[in-house]
PDB file of C-alpha atoms in Angstrom:
ATOM      1  CA  UNK A   1     193.696  47.528  41.650  1.00 46.00           C
ATOM      2  CA  UNK A   2     192.482  44.748  43.853  1.00 47.00           C
ATOM      3  CA  UNK A   3     188.635  44.250  43.898  1.00 48.00           C
ATOM      4  CA  UNK A   4     186.938  45.669  46.858  1.00 47.00           C
ATOM      5  CA  UNK A   5     189.766  48.225  47.546  1.00 44.00           C
ATOM      6  CA  UNK A   6     189.631  51.827  46.415  1.00 44.00           C
ATOM      7  CA  UNK A   7     192.451  53.903  45.196  1.00 45.00           C
ATOM      8  CA  UNK A   8     193.736  56.271  47.866  1.00 41.00           C
ATOM      9  CA  UNK A   9     192.716  59.355  45.657  1.00 41.00           C
ATOM     10  CA  UNK A  10     189.163  57.822  45.103  1.00 41.00           C
ATOM     11  CA  UNK A  11     188.689  57.100  48.918  1.00 39.00           C
ATOM     12  CA  UNK A  12     189.589  60.756  49.585  1.00 40.00           C
ATOM     13  CA  UNK A  13     187.074  62.058  47.243  1.00 38.00           C
ATOM     14  CA  UNK A  14     183.651  63.150  48.270  1.00 36.00           C
ATOM     15  CA  UNK A  15     180.511  63.203  45.971  1.00 42.00           C
ATOM     16  CA  UNK A  16     181.570  66.763  44.785  1.00 45.00           C
ATOM     17  CA  UNK A  17     184.817  65.202  43.132  1.00 47.00           C
ATOM     18  CA  UNK A  18     187.323  67.040  45.175  1.00 42.00           C
ATOM     19  CA  UNK A  19     189.769  65.497  47.699  1.00 38.00           C
ATOM     20  CA  UNK A  20     190.222  66.634  51.275  1.00 34.00           C
ATOM     21  CA  UNK A  21     193.483  68.205  50.304  1.00 36.00           C
ATOM     22  CA  UNK A  22     191.783  70.245  47.537  1.00 43.00           C
ATOM     23  CA  UNK A  23     189.006  71.316  49.988  1.00 35.00           C
ATOM     24  CA  UNK A  24     191.764  72.482  52.494  1.00 32.00           C
ATOM     25  CA  UNK A  25     193.542  74.475  49.785  1.00 42.00           C
ATOM     26  CA  UNK A  26     190.359  76.122  48.595  1.00 39.00           C
ATOM     27  CA  UNK A  27     189.388  77.092  52.217  1.00 38.00           C
ATOM     28  CA  UNK A  28     192.903  78.701  52.515  1.00 36.00           C
ATOM     29  CA  UNK A  29     192.803  80.488  49.305  1.00 39.00           C
ATOM     30  CA  UNK A  30     189.636  82.388  50.171  1.00 40.00           C
ATOM     31  CA  UNK A  31     191.355  83.902  53.051  1.00 42.00           C
ATOM     32  CA  UNK A  32     188.965  82.324  55.781  1.00 39.00           C
ATOM     33  CA  UNK A  33     186.167  84.637  54.452  1.00 37.00           C
ATOM     34  CA  UNK A  34     183.640  81.778  54.565  1.00 34.00           C
ATOM     35  CA  UNK A  35     184.604  80.992  58.130  1.00 34.00           C
ATOM     36  CA  UNK A  36     185.048  84.490  59.651  1.00 36.00           C
ATOM     37  CA  UNK A  37     181.840  85.987  58.178  1.00 35.00           C
ATOM     38  CA  UNK A  38     180.831  89.112  60.097  1.00 34.00           C
ATOM     39  CA  UNK A  39     181.841  87.902  63.656  1.00 36.00           C
ATOM     40  CA  UNK A  40     183.363  90.215  66.153  1.00 41.00           C
ATOM     41  CA  UNK A  41     185.378  87.903  68.344  1.00 43.00           C
ATOM     42  CA  UNK A  42     185.963  90.463  71.178  1.00 45.00           C
ATOM     43  CA  UNK A  43     187.364  93.194  69.094  1.00 44.00           C
ATOM     44  CA  UNK A  44     185.027  95.803  70.405  1.00 49.00           C
ATOM     45  CA  UNK A  45     182.464  95.368  67.476  1.00 45.00           C
ATOM     46  CA  UNK A  46     185.213  95.425  64.648  1.00 47.00           C
ATOM     47  CA  UNK A  47     184.739  92.600  62.114  1.00 48.00           C
ATOM     48  CA  UNK A  48     187.049  89.725  62.784  1.00 54.00           C
ATOM     49  CA  UNK A  49     188.077  89.081  59.159  1.00 65.00           C
ATOM     50  CA  UNK A  50     191.812  89.566  59.893  1.00 82.00           C
ATOM     51  CA  UNK A  51     191.722  87.843  63.263  1.00 92.00           C
ATOM     52  CA  UNK A  52     193.180  84.390  63.725  1.00 96.00           C
ATOM     53  CA  UNK A  53     191.220  81.713  65.333  1.00 97.00           C
ATOM     54  CA  UNK A  54     191.705  80.652  68.913  1.00 97.00           C
ATOM     55  CA  UNK A  55     193.426  77.430  67.874  1.00 97.00           C
ATOM     56  CA  UNK A  56     195.872  79.405  65.532  1.00 97.00           C
ATOM     57  CA  UNK A  57     196.572  81.827  68.330  1.00 97.00           C
ATOM     58  CA  UNK A  58     197.365  79.019  70.650  1.00 97.00           C
ATOM     59  CA  UNK A  59     199.789  77.516  68.119  1.00 97.00           C
ATOM     60  CA  UNK A  60     201.400  81.034  67.414  1.00 97.00           C
ATOM     61  CA  UNK A  61     202.034  81.670  71.065  1.00 97.00           C
ATOM     62  CA  UNK A  62     203.567  78.253  71.611  1.00 97.00           C
ATOM     63  CA  UNK A  63     205.976  78.668  68.419  1.00 97.00           C
ATOM     64  CA  UNK A  64     207.083  82.217  69.244  1.00 98.00           C
ATOM     65  CA  UNK A  65     207.632  81.648  72.820  1.00 98.00           C
ATOM     66  CA  UNK A  66     209.672  78.566  72.200  1.00 98.00           C
ATOM     67  CA  UNK A  67     211.890  80.477  69.723  1.00 97.00           C
ATOM     68  CA  UNK A  68     212.519  83.198  72.361  1.00 97.00           C
ATOM     69  CA  UNK A  69     213.160  80.895  75.382  1.00 97.00           C
ATOM     70  CA  UNK A  70     214.844  78.067  73.547  1.00 97.00           C
ATOM     71  CA  UNK A  71     212.594  75.640  75.468  1.00 96.00           C
ATOM     72  CA  UNK A  72     209.540  73.909  74.305  1.00 96.00           C
ATOM     73  CA  UNK A  73     206.418  74.678  76.110  1.00 97.00           C
ATOM     74  CA  UNK A  74     204.538  72.090  78.010  1.00 96.00           C
ATOM     75  CA  UNK A  75     201.063  73.236  77.636  1.00 96.00           C
ATOM     76  CA  UNK A  76     198.643  76.226  77.021  1.00 97.00           C
ATOM     77  CA  UNK A  77     196.336  76.664  80.093  1.00 95.00           C
ATOM     78  CA  UNK A  78     194.439  79.701  78.730  1.00 97.00           C
ATOM     79  CA  UNK A  79     193.670  81.610  75.429  1.00 97.00           C
ATOM     80  CA  UNK A  80     191.310  84.425  75.515  1.00 97.00           C
ATOM     81  CA  UNK A  81     190.362  87.180  73.020  1.00 97.00           C
ATOM     82  CA  UNK A  82     191.326  90.809  73.864  1.00 96.00           C
ATOM     83  CA  UNK A  83     190.690  94.184  72.228  1.00 94.00           C
ATOM     84  CA  UNK A  84     194.124  94.017  70.482  1.00 93.00           C
ATOM     85  CA  UNK A  85     194.122  90.260  69.533  1.00 97.00           C
ATOM     86  CA  UNK A  86     194.767  87.358  72.076  1.00 98.00           C
ATOM     87  CA  UNK A  87     196.246  86.647  75.275  1.00 98.00           C
ATOM     88  CA  UNK A  88     197.481  83.079  76.314  1.00 98.00           C
ATOM     89  CA  UNK A  89     199.034  81.505  79.447  1.00 98.00           C
ATOM     90  CA  UNK A  90     201.757  79.185  78.469  1.00 98.00           C
ATOM     91  CA  UNK A  91     203.449  76.626  80.741  1.00 97.00           C
ATOM     92  CA  UNK A  92     207.187  75.851  80.393  1.00 97.00           C
ATOM     93  CA  UNK A  93     209.588  73.574  82.238  1.00 97.00           C
ATOM     94  CA  UNK A  94     212.332  75.840  83.338  1.00 96.00           C
ATOM     95  CA  UNK A  95     214.404  73.419  85.293  1.00 96.00           C
ATOM     96  CA  UNK A  96     214.111  69.649  84.741  1.00 95.00           C
ATOM     97  CA  UNK A  97     214.542  67.484  88.049  1.00 95.00           C
ATOM     98  CA  UNK A  98     214.097  64.010  89.224  1.00 94.00           C
ATOM     99  CA  UNK A  99     211.650  63.126  90.261  1.00 94.00           C
ATOM    100  CA  UNK A 100     209.631  65.170  87.587  1.00 93.00           C
ATOM    101  CA  UNK A 101     207.103  66.393  90.398  1.00 93.00           C
ATOM    102  CA  UNK A 102     209.964  68.794  91.521  1.00 95.00           C
ATOM    103  CA  UNK A 103     210.712  70.224  88.263  1.00 96.00           C
ATOM    104  CA  UNK A 104     210.461  74.047  88.138  1.00 97.00           C
ATOM    105  CA  UNK A 105     207.704  75.245  86.004  1.00 97.00           C
ATOM    106  CA  UNK A 106     206.888  78.848  84.870  1.00 97.00           C
ATOM    107  CA  UNK A 107     203.711  80.390  83.588  1.00 97.00           C
ATOM    108  CA  UNK A 108     204.113  82.948  80.852  1.00 98.00           C
ATOM    109  CA  UNK A 109     201.484  85.503  79.686  1.00 98.00           C
ATOM    110  CA  UNK A 110     201.849  85.838  75.910  1.00 98.00           C
ATOM    111  CA  UNK A 111     200.057  88.770  74.163  1.00 98.00           C
ATOM    112  CA  UNK A 112     199.369  88.436  70.308  1.00 98.00           C
ATOM    113  CA  UNK A 113     197.865  90.826  67.898  1.00 97.00           C
ATOM    114  CA  UNK A 114     194.881  89.811  65.916  1.00 96.00           C
ATOM    115  CA  UNK A 115     196.967  88.417  63.272  1.00 96.00           C
ATOM    116  CA  UNK A 116     198.943  86.172  65.664  1.00 96.00           C
ATOM    117  CA  UNK A 117     202.146  88.270  65.757  1.00 97.00           C
ATOM    118  CA  UNK A 118     203.784  88.514  69.249  1.00 97.00           C
ATOM    119  CA  UNK A 119     203.324  91.763  71.022  1.00 98.00           C
ATOM    120  CA  UNK A 120     204.706  90.935  74.524  1.00 98.00           C
ATOM    121  CA  UNK A 121     205.450  88.148  76.828  1.00 98.00           C
ATOM    122  CA  UNK A 122     205.884  88.048  80.715  1.00 98.00           C
ATOM    123  CA  UNK A 123     206.701  85.307  83.182  1.00 98.00           C
ATOM    124  CA  UNK A 124     203.961  85.751  85.826  1.00 98.00           C
ATOM    125  CA  UNK A 125     204.691  82.693  87.996  1.00 95.00           C
ATOM    126  CA  UNK A 126     207.167  79.911  89.089  1.00 96.00           C
ATOM    127  CA  UNK A 127     206.260  76.754  90.739  1.00 95.00           C
ATOM    128  CA  UNK A 128     207.133  73.213  91.021  1.00 95.00           C
ATOM    129  CA  UNK A 129     205.340  70.738  88.816  1.00 93.00           C
ATOM    130  CA  UNK A 130     203.794  68.867  91.745  1.00 90.00           C
ATOM    131  CA  UNK A 131     202.410  71.953  93.337  1.00 88.00           C
ATOM    132  CA  UNK A 132     198.560  72.372  93.540  1.00 83.00           C
ATOM    133  CA  UNK A 133     197.319  75.793  92.513  1.00 76.00           C
ATOM    134  CA  UNK A 134     195.534  77.242  95.609  1.00 75.00           C
ATOM    135  CA  UNK A 135     194.122  80.055  93.461  1.00 67.00           C
ATOM    136  CA  UNK A 136     191.366  77.815  91.939  1.00 57.00           C
TER     137      UNK A 136
END
């Protein structure tokens, strides 16, 4: 090893002696119990131990909608907890045009259960990419 340079495994180790990958593995193996604690997260007072996080819900909504539509989503504009799990608004390019400001976009409401499973999806709006939303 060259003087002054650390081995990659050494650089990743913290004072406790474990690497970042080992910490991530340990966090997953406990089922997220350390993170979820006794929070409720919009479930009407029920513990959120089996509920996915908002970031996970966003990823699951995108992955499952892409699988169903066969098109990659552009963005997720909202994610909010519901009594059953999560609801997300996902934006998708339905028709690519030139210039791109004239492309046809769609907004889908995606409903997930608490574990991130798809319950329903619905197209709620179609618009051109360059259109400004007057509802805001």
